[in-house]
Amino acid sequence: MELEEVIAQRRSIRKFETKPVEKVKLEKLIEAARLCQSAKNRQPWQFMILEDGRKDQVAEIMLQLFESHDEELPGFVNSSRHTAQIMKNAPVLMLVFREPDELWTPGDLLSIGAAIEHVCLEAVNLGLGALWIRDTEYTEKQICAYAGYPQLQLVSAIALGYPAEHPAPRPRKSPEALLLPFQGR
């Protein structure tokens, strides 16, 4: 597939077929991330592939957040309930970690975002769908402990599988709205 076509076809997929993702395709996704540029070539990312019960347990950890709080959680946290169900529905969950280092936080997070986008674009190229997930943030420490890496920072997750939906493109800002005029001296 041509790059422009991959970019145009990329969507956030929230419904997946039950068909498992082939190991060779998972390896290609990791290779796409591995080849990504990074600030100072730090390559700060580490990935974990979870399937079946292990993936579902991460979703359960996210759902426990709502059972363990008596007080009202901020509204935006509630999307975690829906995200956890998407993760259970997806055949694969990829967790994205980094070693915490405050001096490198901005560069590492930008680099990891680029690597995640490489994964999402390669997923489209391979006929897969992906959902880039931020909602793991609210239960990051519990998920890291469950995965066996309490010393790492869980930056994000990606739900992966064969798409069972083909959503229309979401509205995008015009190119003119993205470009700022120079107002300096």
Short mmCIF file of N, CA and C in Angstrom, two decimals:
data_model
loop_
_atom_site.label_atom_id
_atom_site.label_comp_id
_atom_site.label_asym_id
_atom_site.label_seq_id
_atom_site.Cartn_x
_atom_site.Cartn_y
_atom_site.Cartn_z
N MET A 1 0.84 -1.17 0.00
CA MET A 1 0.00 0.00 0.00
C MET A 1 0.90 1.24 0.00
N GLU A 2 0.51 2.26 -0.72
CA GLU A 2 1.26 3.52 -0.75
C GLU A 2 1.09 4.25 0.58
N LEU A 3 2.13 4.97 0.99
CA LEU A 3 2.11 5.67 2.27
C LEU A 3 0.92 6.61 2.39
N GLU A 4 0.63 7.37 1.36
CA GLU A 4 -0.49 8.31 1.41
C GLU A 4 -1.81 7.58 1.66
N GLU A 5 -1.95 6.41 1.06
CA GLU A 5 -3.16 5.61 1.24
C GLU A 5 -3.25 5.08 2.67
N VAL A 6 -2.13 4.62 3.21
CA VAL A 6 -2.09 4.14 4.59
C VAL A 6 -2.52 5.26 5.54
N ILE A 7 -1.93 6.43 5.36
CA ILE A 7 -2.26 7.57 6.22
C ILE A 7 -3.74 7.93 6.10
N ALA A 8 -4.26 7.96 4.88
CA ALA A 8 -5.66 8.32 4.67
C ALA A 8 -6.62 7.28 5.24
N GLN A 9 -6.22 6.01 5.26
CA GLN A 9 -7.10 4.94 5.74
C GLN A 9 -7.00 4.68 7.24
N ARG A 10 -6.02 5.27 7.91
CA ARG A 10 -5.86 5.02 9.34
C ARG A 10 -7.07 5.56 10.11
N ARG A 11 -7.61 4.71 10.96
CA ARG A 11 -8.75 5.06 11.81
C ARG A 11 -8.50 4.47 13.19
N SER A 12 -9.15 5.04 14.18
CA SER A 12 -9.15 4.45 15.52
C SER A 12 -10.22 3.36 15.52
N ILE A 13 -9.77 2.12 15.60
CA ILE A 13 -10.68 0.97 15.53
C ILE A 13 -11.06 0.54 16.94
N ARG A 14 -12.36 0.41 17.18
CA ARG A 14 -12.86 0.04 18.50
C ARG A 14 -13.62 -1.28 18.50
N LYS A 15 -13.77 -1.88 17.34
CA LYS A 15 -14.43 -3.18 17.22
C LYS A 15 -13.54 -4.08 16.37
N PHE A 16 -13.27 -5.26 16.90
CA PHE A 16 -12.34 -6.18 16.24
C PHE A 16 -12.99 -7.54 16.02
N GLU A 17 -12.54 -8.22 14.97
CA GLU A 17 -12.92 -9.61 14.75
C GLU A 17 -12.22 -10.47 15.80
N THR A 18 -12.71 -11.67 16.01
CA THR A 18 -12.09 -12.58 16.99
C THR A 18 -10.86 -13.28 16.43
N LYS A 19 -10.63 -13.15 15.14
CA LYS A 19 -9.49 -13.79 14.47
C LYS A 19 -8.17 -13.37 15.13
N PRO A 20 -7.32 -14.33 15.49
CA PRO A 20 -6.03 -13.96 16.09
C PRO A 20 -5.11 -13.28 15.08
N VAL A 21 -4.20 -12.48 15.60
CA VAL A 21 -3.21 -11.81 14.76
C VAL A 21 -1.99 -12.71 14.66
N GLU A 22 -1.55 -12.94 13.44
CA GLU A 22 -0.42 -13.83 13.19
C GLU A 22 0.86 -13.27 13.81
N LYS A 23 1.71 -14.17 14.30
CA LYS A 23 2.97 -13.78 14.93
C LYS A 23 3.84 -12.94 13.99
N VAL A 24 3.87 -13.30 12.72
CA VAL A 24 4.70 -12.56 11.75
C VAL A 24 4.23 -11.11 11.65
N LYS A 25 2.93 -10.87 11.76
CA LYS A 25 2.42 -9.49 11.70
C LYS A 25 2.80 -8.73 12.97
N LEU A 26 2.74 -9.39 14.11
CA LEU A 26 3.17 -8.74 15.36
C LEU A 26 4.65 -8.37 15.28
N GLU A 27 5.44 -9.26 14.71
CA GLU A 27 6.88 -8.97 14.54
C GLU A 27 7.09 -7.78 13.62
N LYS A 28 6.28 -7.65 12.58
CA LYS A 28 6.40 -6.51 11.66
C LYS A 28 6.00 -5.20 12.36
N LEU A 29 5.04 -5.26 13.26
CA LEU A 29 4.66 -4.07 14.02
C LEU A 29 5.81 -3.61 14.92
N ILE A 30 6.45 -4.56 15.58
CA ILE A 30 7.60 -4.22 16.44
C ILE A 30 8.74 -3.68 15.59
N GLU A 31 8.95 -4.25 14.43
CA GLU A 31 10.02 -3.77 13.55
C GLU A 31 9.74 -2.34 13.09
N ALA A 32 8.48 -2.03 12.81
CA ALA A 32 8.13 -0.66 12.42
C ALA A 32 8.45 0.32 13.55
N ALA A 33 8.16 -0.07 14.77
CA ALA A 33 8.49 0.78 15.93
C ALA A 33 9.99 0.89 16.11
N ARG A 34 10.68 -0.21 15.96
CA ARG A 34 12.13 -0.25 16.15
C ARG A 34 12.85 0.71 15.21
N LEU A 35 12.33 0.86 14.01
CA LEU A 35 12.97 1.70 13.00
C LEU A 35 12.62 3.19 13.14
N CYS A 36 11.79 3.52 14.09
CA CYS A 36 11.35 4.90 14.26
C CYS A 36 12.49 5.80 14.74
N GLN A 37 12.45 7.05 14.33
CA GLN A 37 13.40 8.04 14.83
C GLN A 37 13.11 8.31 16.30
N SER A 38 14.12 8.78 17.02
CA SER A 38 13.92 9.17 18.42
C SER A 38 14.90 10.26 18.79
N ALA A 39 14.54 11.06 19.77
CA ALA A 39 15.40 12.15 20.23
C ALA A 39 16.74 11.58 20.69
N LYS A 40 17.81 12.11 20.11
CA LYS A 40 19.18 11.67 20.44
C LYS A 40 19.37 10.17 20.25
N ASN A 41 18.53 9.56 19.43
CA ASN A 41 18.56 8.12 19.17
C ASN A 41 18.48 7.28 20.45
N ARG A 42 17.74 7.78 21.44
CA ARG A 42 17.62 7.09 22.72
C ARG A 42 16.81 5.79 22.60
N GLN A 43 15.88 5.76 21.65
CA GLN A 43 15.02 4.59 21.50
C GLN A 43 14.47 4.16 22.86
N PRO A 44 13.70 5.05 23.50
CA PRO A 44 13.30 4.83 24.89
C PRO A 44 12.16 3.84 25.09
N TRP A 45 11.65 3.27 24.04
CA TRP A 45 10.46 2.44 24.11
C TRP A 45 10.79 0.98 24.44
N GLN A 46 9.87 0.36 25.13
CA GLN A 46 9.86 -1.09 25.34
C GLN A 46 8.41 -1.53 25.20
N PHE A 47 8.22 -2.65 24.55
CA PHE A 47 6.88 -3.11 24.23
C PHE A 47 6.61 -4.47 24.86
N MET A 48 5.35 -4.72 25.15
CA MET A 48 4.92 -6.02 25.65
C MET A 48 3.64 -6.38 24.90
N ILE A 49 3.60 -7.58 24.37
CA ILE A 49 2.43 -8.08 23.65
C ILE A 49 1.65 -8.99 24.59
N LEU A 50 0.38 -8.66 24.79
CA LEU A 50 -0.49 -9.48 25.64
C LEU A 50 -1.68 -9.97 24.83
N GLU A 51 -2.04 -11.21 25.10
CA GLU A 51 -3.21 -11.80 24.46
C GLU A 51 -4.03 -12.52 25.52
N ASP A 52 -5.23 -12.90 25.18
CA ASP A 52 -6.10 -13.73 26.01
C ASP A 52 -6.25 -13.18 27.43
N GLY A 53 -6.08 -14.04 28.42
CA GLY A 53 -6.32 -13.69 29.81
C GLY A 53 -5.43 -12.59 30.33
N ARG A 54 -4.21 -12.52 29.87
CA ARG A 54 -3.31 -11.46 30.34
C ARG A 54 -3.79 -10.08 29.88
N LYS A 55 -4.23 -10.00 28.65
CA LYS A 55 -4.79 -8.76 28.11
C LYS A 55 -6.07 -8.40 28.86
N ASP A 56 -6.90 -9.39 29.10
CA ASP A 56 -8.16 -9.16 29.81
C ASP A 56 -7.92 -8.71 31.24
N GLN A 57 -6.85 -9.19 31.86
CA GLN A 57 -6.54 -8.79 33.24
C GLN A 57 -6.17 -7.31 33.30
N VAL A 58 -5.48 -6.81 32.29
CA VAL A 58 -5.18 -5.37 32.25
C VAL A 58 -6.49 -4.58 32.18
N ALA A 59 -7.42 -5.05 31.38
CA ALA A 59 -8.73 -4.39 31.30
C ALA A 59 -9.44 -4.45 32.65
N GLU A 60 -9.35 -5.57 33.34
CA GLU A 60 -9.98 -5.69 34.66
C GLU A 60 -9.35 -4.73 35.66
N ILE A 61 -8.05 -4.56 35.60
CA ILE A 61 -7.38 -3.59 36.48
C ILE A 61 -7.96 -2.20 36.23
N MET A 62 -8.18 -1.86 34.99
CA MET A 62 -8.76 -0.55 34.67
C MET A 62 -10.18 -0.45 35.21
N LEU A 63 -10.95 -1.52 35.12
CA LEU A 63 -12.33 -1.49 35.62
C LEU A 63 -12.38 -1.43 37.14
N GLN A 64 -11.39 -1.99 37.82
CA GLN A 64 -11.34 -1.94 39.28
C GLN A 64 -11.23 -0.52 39.80
N LEU A 65 -10.72 0.37 39.00
CA LEU A 65 -10.61 1.78 39.38
C LEU A 65 -11.98 2.31 39.82
N PHE A 66 -13.01 1.91 39.13
CA PHE A 66 -14.35 2.42 39.42
C PHE A 66 -14.96 1.76 40.65
N GLU A 67 -14.55 0.53 40.93
CA GLU A 67 -15.05 -0.17 42.10
C GLU A 67 -14.36 0.28 43.38
N SER A 68 -13.13 0.80 43.25
CA SER A 68 -12.34 1.13 44.42
C SER A 68 -12.46 2.59 44.86
N HIS A 69 -13.26 3.38 44.17
CA HIS A 69 -13.39 4.80 44.52
C HIS A 69 -14.81 5.10 44.98
N ASP A 70 -14.90 5.62 46.20
CA ASP A 70 -16.20 6.05 46.69
C ASP A 70 -16.55 7.44 46.18
N GLU A 71 -15.50 8.27 45.98
CA GLU A 71 -15.75 9.63 45.51
C GLU A 71 -15.98 9.63 44.01
N GLU A 72 -16.54 10.72 43.54
CA GLU A 72 -16.81 10.91 42.12
C GLU A 72 -15.50 11.12 41.37
N LEU A 73 -15.28 10.36 40.33
CA LEU A 73 -14.09 10.53 39.50
C LEU A 73 -14.38 11.60 38.44
N PRO A 74 -13.34 12.32 38.00
CA PRO A 74 -13.57 13.31 36.92
C PRO A 74 -14.19 12.64 35.70
N GLY A 75 -15.02 13.37 34.99
CA GLY A 75 -15.75 12.81 33.86
C GLY A 75 -14.90 12.15 32.81
N PHE A 76 -13.73 12.74 32.51
CA PHE A 76 -12.89 12.19 31.45
C PHE A 76 -12.34 10.81 31.80
N VAL A 77 -12.29 10.47 33.08
CA VAL A 77 -11.79 9.16 33.50
C VAL A 77 -12.78 8.07 33.09
N ASN A 78 -14.04 8.42 32.98
CA ASN A 78 -15.07 7.43 32.68
C ASN A 78 -14.89 6.75 31.33
N SER A 79 -14.13 7.36 30.43
CA SER A 79 -13.88 6.70 29.14
C SER A 79 -13.11 5.39 29.34
N SER A 80 -12.45 5.24 30.49
CA SER A 80 -11.70 4.02 30.78
C SER A 80 -12.60 2.78 30.78
N ARG A 81 -13.83 2.94 31.20
CA ARG A 81 -14.76 1.79 31.18
C ARG A 81 -14.94 1.26 29.76
N HIS A 82 -15.20 2.18 28.85
CA HIS A 82 -15.40 1.79 27.45
C HIS A 82 -14.10 1.24 26.87
N THR A 83 -12.99 1.90 27.18
CA THR A 83 -11.69 1.46 26.67
C THR A 83 -11.37 0.05 27.15
N ALA A 84 -11.67 -0.26 28.40
CA ALA A 84 -11.40 -1.60 28.94
C ALA A 84 -12.18 -2.65 28.16
N GLN A 85 -13.41 -2.35 27.78
CA GLN A 85 -14.20 -3.30 26.99
C GLN A 85 -13.61 -3.47 25.59
N ILE A 86 -13.11 -2.40 25.01
CA ILE A 86 -12.46 -2.49 23.70
C ILE A 86 -11.23 -3.40 23.80
N MET A 87 -10.46 -3.22 24.88
CA MET A 87 -9.26 -4.04 25.08
C MET A 87 -9.62 -5.51 25.21
N LYS A 88 -10.72 -5.81 25.88
CA LYS A 88 -11.16 -7.21 26.01
C LYS A 88 -11.56 -7.77 24.65
N ASN A 89 -12.16 -6.92 23.82
CA ASN A 89 -12.62 -7.34 22.49
C ASN A 89 -11.48 -7.53 21.50
N ALA A 90 -10.39 -6.80 21.69
CA ALA A 90 -9.26 -6.88 20.76
C ALA A 90 -8.47 -8.16 21.00
N PRO A 91 -7.99 -8.81 19.96
CA PRO A 91 -7.18 -10.01 20.15
C PRO A 91 -5.82 -9.75 20.81
N VAL A 92 -5.29 -8.53 20.62
CA VAL A 92 -3.94 -8.21 21.10
C VAL A 92 -3.95 -6.86 21.79
N LEU A 93 -3.19 -6.78 22.87
CA LEU A 93 -2.94 -5.50 23.53
C LEU A 93 -1.44 -5.32 23.63
N MET A 94 -0.95 -4.22 23.09
CA MET A 94 0.46 -3.90 23.16
C MET A 94 0.63 -2.81 24.22
N LEU A 95 1.43 -3.10 25.24
CA LEU A 95 1.75 -2.09 26.24
C LEU A 95 3.06 -1.42 25.85
N VAL A 96 3.14 -0.12 26.09
CA VAL A 96 4.31 0.66 25.69
C VAL A 96 4.89 1.31 26.95
N PHE A 97 6.13 0.92 27.27
CA PHE A 97 6.80 1.37 28.48
C PHE A 97 8.03 2.21 28.16
N ARG A 98 8.53 2.88 29.20
CA ARG A 98 9.84 3.53 29.16
C ARG A 98 10.40 3.53 30.58
N GLU A 99 11.72 3.63 30.67
CA GLU A 99 12.36 3.81 31.96
C GLU A 99 12.21 5.27 32.33
N PRO A 100 11.67 5.56 33.52
CA PRO A 100 11.49 6.96 33.91
C PRO A 100 12.84 7.69 34.00
N ASP A 101 12.87 8.87 33.45
CA ASP A 101 14.05 9.72 33.51
C ASP A 101 13.55 11.14 33.27
N GLU A 102 13.43 11.91 34.35
CA GLU A 102 12.82 13.23 34.25
C GLU A 102 13.54 14.16 33.28
N LEU A 103 14.84 14.00 33.14
CA LEU A 103 15.58 14.85 32.21
C LEU A 103 15.16 14.61 30.76
N TRP A 104 14.66 13.41 30.49
CA TRP A 104 14.33 13.04 29.12
C TRP A 104 12.83 12.91 28.85
N THR A 105 11.99 13.27 29.82
CA THR A 105 10.56 13.06 29.66
C THR A 105 10.00 13.64 28.35
N PRO A 106 10.18 14.93 28.06
CA PRO A 106 9.57 15.43 26.81
C PRO A 106 10.08 14.72 25.56
N GLY A 107 11.38 14.57 25.44
CA GLY A 107 11.93 13.90 24.25
C GLY A 107 11.52 12.46 24.14
N ASP A 108 11.53 11.75 25.28
CA ASP A 108 11.12 10.35 25.26
C ASP A 108 9.65 10.20 24.87
N LEU A 109 8.79 11.04 25.42
CA LEU A 109 7.36 10.91 25.11
C LEU A 109 7.07 11.26 23.66
N LEU A 110 7.76 12.26 23.13
CA LEU A 110 7.60 12.57 21.70
C LEU A 110 8.09 11.40 20.85
N SER A 111 9.22 10.83 21.21
CA SER A 111 9.78 9.70 20.46
C SER A 111 8.85 8.49 20.52
N ILE A 112 8.32 8.22 21.70
CA ILE A 112 7.42 7.07 21.86
C ILE A 112 6.13 7.30 21.07
N GLY A 113 5.64 8.54 21.06
CA GLY A 113 4.46 8.85 20.25
C GLY A 113 4.71 8.56 18.78
N ALA A 114 5.90 8.89 18.30
CA ALA A 114 6.24 8.60 16.90
C ALA A 114 6.30 7.10 16.66
N ALA A 115 6.86 6.35 17.61
CA ALA A 115 6.93 4.89 17.47
C ALA A 115 5.54 4.27 17.47
N ILE A 116 4.66 4.79 18.31
CA ILE A 116 3.28 4.29 18.34
C ILE A 116 2.60 4.57 17.00
N GLU A 117 2.83 5.74 16.45
CA GLU A 117 2.24 6.05 15.14
C GLU A 117 2.79 5.12 14.06
N HIS A 118 4.08 4.79 14.14
CA HIS A 118 4.63 3.80 13.20
C HIS A 118 3.86 2.48 13.31
N VAL A 119 3.58 2.05 14.54
CA VAL A 119 2.83 0.80 14.76
C VAL A 119 1.43 0.93 14.16
N CYS A 120 0.77 2.04 14.43
CA CYS A 120 -0.60 2.22 13.94
C CYS A 120 -0.66 2.26 12.41
N LEU A 121 0.31 2.91 11.79
CA LEU A 121 0.33 2.96 10.32
C LEU A 121 0.68 1.60 9.72
N GLU A 122 1.64 0.91 10.33
CA GLU A 122 1.98 -0.43 9.83
C GLU A 122 0.81 -1.39 10.01
N ALA A 123 0.03 -1.20 11.07
CA ALA A 123 -1.17 -2.04 11.27
C ALA A 123 -2.10 -1.90 10.06
N VAL A 124 -2.34 -0.67 9.62
CA VAL A 124 -3.19 -0.44 8.45
C VAL A 124 -2.57 -1.14 7.24
N ASN A 125 -1.28 -0.98 7.06
CA ASN A 125 -0.59 -1.59 5.92
C ASN A 125 -0.75 -3.11 5.91
N LEU A 126 -0.84 -3.71 7.10
CA LEU A 126 -0.96 -5.18 7.23
C LEU A 126 -2.41 -5.65 7.25
N GLY A 127 -3.36 -4.74 7.08
CA GLY A 127 -4.78 -5.12 7.11
C GLY A 127 -5.34 -5.22 8.51
N LEU A 128 -4.63 -4.66 9.48
CA LEU A 128 -5.08 -4.68 10.87
C LEU A 128 -5.68 -3.34 11.24
N GLY A 129 -6.32 -3.31 12.38
CA GLY A 129 -6.80 -2.07 12.96
C GLY A 129 -6.11 -1.85 14.29
N ALA A 130 -6.07 -0.59 14.72
CA ALA A 130 -5.41 -0.26 15.98
C ALA A 130 -6.16 0.86 16.69
N LEU A 131 -6.07 0.84 18.00
CA LEU A 131 -6.58 1.94 18.82
C LEU A 131 -5.49 2.34 19.80
N TRP A 132 -5.01 3.56 19.67
CA TRP A 132 -3.99 4.13 20.55
C TRP A 132 -4.71 4.52 21.84
N ILE A 133 -4.28 3.96 22.96
CA ILE A 133 -5.00 4.09 24.23
C ILE A 133 -4.20 4.91 25.23
N ARG A 134 -4.83 5.92 25.79
CA ARG A 134 -4.25 6.74 26.84
C ARG A 134 -4.82 6.37 28.21
N ASP A 135 -5.98 5.78 28.26
CA ASP A 135 -6.70 5.55 29.52
C ASP A 135 -5.96 4.64 30.51
N THR A 136 -4.88 4.02 30.10
CA THR A 136 -4.08 3.23 31.04
C THR A 136 -3.42 4.11 32.08
N GLU A 137 -3.38 5.42 31.84
CA GLU A 137 -2.73 6.37 32.74
C GLU A 137 -3.30 6.31 34.16
N TYR A 138 -4.60 6.08 34.30
CA TYR A 138 -5.24 6.14 35.60
C TYR A 138 -4.92 4.95 36.49
N THR A 139 -4.47 3.86 35.89
CA THR A 139 -4.11 2.66 36.65
C THR A 139 -2.71 2.19 36.27
N GLU A 140 -1.88 3.12 35.89
CA GLU A 140 -0.54 2.81 35.40
C GLU A 140 0.26 1.95 36.38
N LYS A 141 0.31 2.35 37.62
CA LYS A 141 1.13 1.62 38.60
C LYS A 141 0.64 0.19 38.80
N GLN A 142 -0.66 -0.01 38.84
CA GLN A 142 -1.21 -1.34 39.01
C GLN A 142 -0.91 -2.22 37.79
N ILE A 143 -1.02 -1.65 36.60
CA ILE A 143 -0.74 -2.42 35.38
C ILE A 143 0.75 -2.77 35.32
N CYS A 144 1.61 -1.82 35.65
CA CYS A 144 3.06 -2.10 35.66
C CYS A 144 3.39 -3.22 36.64
N ALA A 145 2.78 -3.17 37.82
CA ALA A 145 3.03 -4.22 38.82
C ALA A 145 2.53 -5.57 38.30
N TYR A 146 1.35 -5.59 37.72
CA TYR A 146 0.80 -6.83 37.16
C TYR A 146 1.72 -7.41 36.08
N ALA A 147 2.25 -6.53 35.21
CA ALA A 147 3.11 -6.98 34.11
C ALA A 147 4.50 -7.40 34.60
N GLY A 148 4.83 -7.06 35.85
CA GLY A 148 6.12 -7.45 36.41
C GLY A 148 7.20 -6.41 36.25
N TYR A 149 6.81 -5.17 35.94
CA TYR A 149 7.77 -4.10 35.74
C TYR A 149 7.35 -2.84 36.51
N PRO A 150 7.31 -2.92 37.83
CA PRO A 150 6.87 -1.75 38.60
C PRO A 150 7.82 -0.55 38.48
N GLN A 151 9.04 -0.77 38.05
CA GLN A 151 10.01 0.31 37.93
C GLN A 151 9.85 1.10 36.63
N LEU A 152 9.06 0.60 35.69
CA LEU A 152 8.88 1.28 34.41
C LEU A 152 7.66 2.20 34.43
N GLN A 153 7.63 3.11 33.47
CA GLN A 153 6.47 3.96 33.25
C GLN A 153 5.68 3.39 32.09
N LEU A 154 4.40 3.14 32.30
CA LEU A 154 3.52 2.73 31.22
C LEU A 154 3.04 3.99 30.51
N VAL A 155 3.51 4.19 29.31
CA VAL A 155 3.21 5.41 28.57
C VAL A 155 1.85 5.31 27.88
N SER A 156 1.56 4.15 27.33
CA SER A 156 0.36 4.01 26.52
C SER A 156 0.12 2.53 26.24
N ALA A 157 -0.95 2.26 25.53
CA ALA A 157 -1.25 0.91 25.07
C ALA A 157 -1.85 1.03 23.67
N ILE A 158 -1.84 -0.09 22.96
CA ILE A 158 -2.44 -0.13 21.62
C ILE A 158 -3.24 -1.42 21.53
N ALA A 159 -4.54 -1.30 21.27
CA ALA A 159 -5.37 -2.46 20.99
C ALA A 159 -5.21 -2.77 19.50
N LEU A 160 -5.03 -4.06 19.19
CA LEU A 160 -4.75 -4.47 17.81
C LEU A 160 -5.59 -5.68 17.42
N GLY A 161 -5.92 -5.75 16.15
CA GLY A 161 -6.62 -6.90 15.62
C GLY A 161 -7.17 -6.59 14.24
N TYR A 162 -7.90 -7.55 13.70
CA TYR A 162 -8.54 -7.33 12.41
C TYR A 162 -9.81 -6.51 12.65
N PRO A 163 -9.96 -5.41 11.93
CA PRO A 163 -11.09 -4.52 12.21
C PRO A 163 -12.43 -5.17 11.85
N ALA A 164 -13.40 -4.97 12.74
CA ALA A 164 -14.78 -5.40 12.49
C ALA A 164 -15.66 -4.19 12.20
N GLU A 165 -15.02 -3.08 11.93
CA GLU A 165 -15.72 -1.85 11.57
C GLU A 165 -14.82 -1.05 10.63
N HIS A 166 -15.44 -0.19 9.88
CA HIS A 166 -14.70 0.69 8.97
C HIS A 166 -15.31 2.09 9.10
N PRO A 167 -14.97 2.78 10.20
CA PRO A 167 -15.59 4.09 10.43
C PRO A 167 -15.18 5.13 9.39
N ALA A 168 -16.08 6.05 9.18
CA ALA A 168 -15.78 7.17 8.28
C ALA A 168 -14.73 8.06 8.94
N PRO A 169 -14.04 8.84 8.14
CA PRO A 169 -13.05 9.75 8.72
C PRO A 169 -13.71 10.73 9.68
N ARG A 170 -13.02 11.03 10.77
CA ARG A 170 -13.50 12.05 11.70
C ARG A 170 -13.16 13.42 11.14
N PRO A 171 -13.88 14.44 11.55
CA PRO A 171 -13.59 15.79 11.05
C PRO A 171 -12.15 16.20 11.39
N ARG A 172 -11.53 16.90 10.50
CA ARG A 172 -10.17 17.41 10.68
C ARG A 172 -10.15 18.91 10.42
N LYS A 173 -9.25 19.58 11.09
CA LYS A 173 -9.06 21.01 10.85
C LYS A 173 -8.51 21.20 9.43
N SER A 174 -8.79 22.35 8.86
CA SER A 174 -8.27 22.66 7.53
C SER A 174 -6.78 22.95 7.64
N PRO A 175 -6.04 22.79 6.53
CA PRO A 175 -4.61 23.15 6.56
C PRO A 175 -4.38 24.59 7.01
N GLU A 176 -5.27 25.49 6.60
CA GLU A 176 -5.13 26.90 6.98
C GLU A 176 -5.25 27.08 8.49
N ALA A 177 -6.10 26.28 9.13
CA ALA A 177 -6.27 26.39 10.58
C ALA A 177 -5.05 25.88 11.35
N LEU A 178 -4.22 25.09 10.70
CA LEU A 178 -3.04 24.52 11.35
C LEU A 178 -1.82 25.43 11.26
N LEU A 179 -1.80 26.31 10.27
CA LEU A 179 -0.61 27.12 10.02
C LEU A 179 -0.72 28.50 10.67
N LEU A 180 0.22 28.79 11.53
CA LEU A 180 0.27 30.10 12.17
C LEU A 180 1.09 31.05 11.31
N PRO A 181 0.63 32.27 11.17
CA PRO A 181 1.45 33.26 10.45
C PRO A 181 2.59 33.72 11.35
N PHE A 182 3.69 34.06 10.77
CA PHE A 182 4.81 34.60 11.54
C PHE A 182 4.44 35.98 12.03
N GLN A 183 4.58 36.22 13.34
CA GLN A 183 4.25 37.53 13.91
C GLN A 183 5.44 38.14 14.65
N GLY A 184 6.60 37.57 14.43
CA GLY A 184 7.78 38.08 15.10
C GLY A 184 8.36 39.28 14.38
N ARG A 185 9.55 39.61 14.73
CA ARG A 185 10.24 40.77 14.14
C ARG A 185 11.07 40.36 12.96
#
